[in-house]
Amino acid sequence: MKRRIVAGLLAALMVTGLMAGCGNGASDAGTAADAGTQADAGTQTEAPAEAEDAQASEAGNETADASASGDFTGADPQLEKHIKILTIWAEDNDNGILLNKMCEKYQAEVNPNFTWEYEMVAADNLQQKIATLAASNDLPDMFAYEAGTPLMTLVEADKIVNLSQELEKIGAMSYLNEGAVNLMKGLAGTSDLYDLPLGLNAEGFWYNKALFEQAGCEVPKTWDDFEAVLEKLDAAGIQPLSTGGADKWLATRLINAYAVRTCGNDIMTKAANGEVPYTDAGLVAAADKLQEWSQKGYFGEGVTTVDANTAGSMLMSGKAAIFYNGSWFTQNLADESQNPAGKDGIGFFNIPVADESVSSATSYSMNCGNILALDKGKYDDGTAWFLKYFCENMGDLAMNELSSVKGYTYSVQAEDMDPYTLMVLDAINESTEGFGWWEAKMSSEVSKTAQENVQPLLNGDMTGQEYMQSIQDVFDNQ
């Protein structure tokens, strides 16, 4: 399998899909699947005080020319550079592994004068943390953030690096997957790129093959088939679904699944643009569907206390039959210590269709996960050389370390890939159109309300109408 296997197709589908208004995370994965809750700073020693003072001074100069100025065609000049990285991943989990290994490799193999410090914040606190740091002109050199609307606030405030310009200057643009680039531009609604991908994800339903066989279930193609599978699993004494209700965003993904298949791929864009209200009957029905499944016991007990990691483990260990998640889940599936189902025990299917004329079977929810942005005030030649190395090597590092596609080109061949990674690539290759997740086009306040109130919806403390009205109320008061 060649480095650019999905670039052309994804470029086409994202231009026609997301850029036309069908456009993460966190979530949202948007939000990352494994965000932690404790701060963890300082994997490397602090930079000298003089360097810190220089950085602070540079950050305070809003009119500073932040672009790199050197010649990047030769060998790395091993400039002295200390960077700060802020993310929502623990150092030993998910993208935290990749970011720290990238820094370690760059320091060991290229530039011994490079140092870094790594800080983690809870995903729920990320936007507030970045807003505070931006207001004081003290953004980290590199930081995780949410693609689309949240990122645009930093673009409009001229706080982050225009990566279209800088990646061309340092000769690294060709190492980003074209589809990922178009996806991120489409989510932000910009002609230039301002963020780096940390995933190239198709979303859908992962299922436990042994539990399907036990209940006599086939992979559903239509939404009616899907509902029948859920009923059949339940009748067989098998928990049909697991979801990370404690993390909230996985539950809103399920509302989105029904909304898109019954109302169209662009329904959430229309709502965000004010073309249809969030209280539209189709969107209320989608919220009602999530509550219906909860009331039927399809999620088991304590759905709002189950986090994403536990929900995934329930699938792999045979405690639940179906788990909605993205292709980033392959890193869990490929880990034998996490996945007792083995290399062929878990399957994948796209969101079943309700009406092909409304939303087709080859359209997928797609995203680039939480992204990375770079502070414009601190960006200099030292950062640029690290960025060049980062882009050149992230594709292979992600494949080799986590068996995952991160939106960069790679040289790993098909025969050397994990079976679950190949399964994901097959899904991406099948895609003809992409659409975003529930909160993709929402403002931060609307998104916060949508996620906070999904737990009362699951618990029956709010009706679908009340849930959607709460979103509409915040939208109206923006």
Tab-separated table of N, CA and C in Angstrom, residues 26 30-32 35 86-89 119-133 139-140 143-147 370-371:
chain	number	residue	atom	x	y	z
A	26	ALA	N	-14.318	16.281	19.215
A	26	ALA	CA	-14.369	16.218	20.381
A	26	ALA	C	-14.811	16.451	20.226
A	30	GLY	N	-13.542	15.686	16.964
A	30	GLY	CA	-13.552	16.517	17.846
A	30	GLY	C	-12.942	16.268	19.027
A	31	THR	N	-13.445	15.696	20.165
A	31	THR	CA	-12.768	15.397	21.409
A	31	THR	C	-12.012	14.113	21.265
A	32	ALA	N	-10.887	14.029	21.910
A	32	ALA	CA	-10.118	12.816	21.792
A	32	ALA	C	-10.729	11.722	22.611
A	35	ALA	N	-9.069	11.352	26.553
A	35	ALA	CA	-8.628	12.533	27.285
A	35	ALA	C	-8.583	12.252	28.771
A	86	LEU	N	1.027	21.677	24.864
A	86	LEU	CA	-0.154	21.503	25.708
A	86	LEU	C	-1.146	20.595	24.984
A	87	THR	N	-1.576	19.510	25.637
A	87	THR	CA	-2.506	18.585	24.994
A	87	THR	C	-3.528	18.057	26.002
A	88	ILE	N	-4.402	17.177	25.527
A	88	ILE	CA	-5.391	16.512	26.379
A	88	ILE	C	-5.086	15.024	26.522
A	89	TRP	N	-3.871	14.611	26.158
A	89	TRP	CA	-3.503	13.201	26.223
A	89	TRP	C	-2.383	12.989	27.228
A	119	GLU	N	2.538	19.337	28.822
A	119	GLU	CA	1.489	19.522	29.818
A	119	GLU	C	0.180	18.975	29.293
A	120	MET	N	-0.575	18.340	30.160
A	120	MET	CA	-1.878	17.799	29.799
A	120	MET	C	-2.962	18.475	30.624
A	121	VAL	N	-4.077	18.813	29.952
A	121	VAL	CA	-5.250	19.336	30.654
A	121	VAL	C	-6.445	18.472	30.288
A	122	ALA	N	-7.481	18.516	31.110
A	122	ALA	CA	-8.706	17.780	30.803
A	122	ALA	C	-9.340	18.348	29.541
A	123	ALA	N	-9.913	17.478	28.739
A	123	ALA	CA	-10.547	17.909	27.487
A	123	ALA	C	-11.610	18.970	27.736
A	124	ASP	N	-12.364	18.827	28.823
A	124	ASP	CA	-13.412	19.794	29.135
A	124	ASP	C	-12.858	21.183	29.434
A	125	ASN	N	-11.606	21.256	29.815
A	125	ASN	CA	-10.993	22.536	30.176
A	125	ASN	C	-10.137	23.143	29.065
A	126	LEU	N	-10.020	22.424	27.950
A	126	LEU	CA	-9.078	22.854	26.910
A	126	LEU	C	-9.420	24.224	26.345
A	127	GLN	N	-10.668	24.442	25.946
A	127	GLN	CA	-11.022	25.720	25.322
A	127	GLN	C	-10.815	26.888	26.278
A	128	GLN	N	-11.192	26.716	27.542
A	128	GLN	CA	-11.012	27.791	28.510
A	128	GLN	C	-9.531	28.059	28.753
A	129	LYS	N	-8.737	26.995	28.837
A	129	LYS	CA	-7.301	27.145	29.047
A	129	LYS	C	-6.664	27.930	27.904
A	130	ILE	N	-7.004	27.555	26.670
A	130	ILE	CA	-6.429	28.227	25.505
A	130	ILE	C	-6.907	29.672	25.431
A	131	ALA	N	-8.177	29.919	25.753
A	131	ALA	CA	-8.696	31.289	25.721
A	131	ALA	C	-7.937	32.174	26.707
A	132	THR	N	-7.674	31.636	27.899
A	132	THR	CA	-6.945	32.396	28.917
A	132	THR	C	-5.520	32.696	28.469
A	133	LEU	N	-4.847	31.676	27.927
A	133	LEU	CA	-3.466	31.863	27.480
A	133	LEU	C	-3.389	32.812	26.284
A	139	LEU	N	0.333	31.695	24.698
A	139	LEU	CA	0.006	30.367	24.167
A	139	LEU	C	1.251	29.489	24.124
A	140	PRO	N	1.096	28.168	24.301
A	140	PRO	CA	2.236	27.263	24.131
A	140	PRO	C	2.702	27.271	22.672
A	143	PHE	N	-0.068	23.283	20.532
A	143	PHE	CA	-1.131	22.894	21.449
A	143	PHE	C	-2.278	22.200	20.716
A	144	ALA	N	-2.922	21.287	21.419
A	144	ALA	CA	-4.106	20.616	20.895
A	144	ALA	C	-5.285	21.578	20.947
A	145	TYR	N	-6.170	21.440	19.967
A	145	TYR	CA	-7.385	22.255	19.972
A	145	TYR	C	-8.445	21.564	19.140
A	146	GLU	N	-9.611	22.193	19.031
A	146	GLU	CA	-10.700	21.619	18.266
A	146	GLU	C	-10.764	22.266	16.892
A	147	ALA	N	-10.935	21.423	15.879
A	147	ALA	CA	-11.021	21.915	14.509
A	147	ALA	C	-12.317	22.682	14.295
A	370	ASN	N	-8.794	15.785	17.370
A	370	ASN	CA	-8.295	17.053	17.871
A	370	ASN	C	-7.019	17.381	17.108
A	371	ILE	N	-6.859	18.630	16.794
A	371	ILE	CA	-5.754	19.058	15.931
A	371	ILE	C	-4.656	19.727	16.751
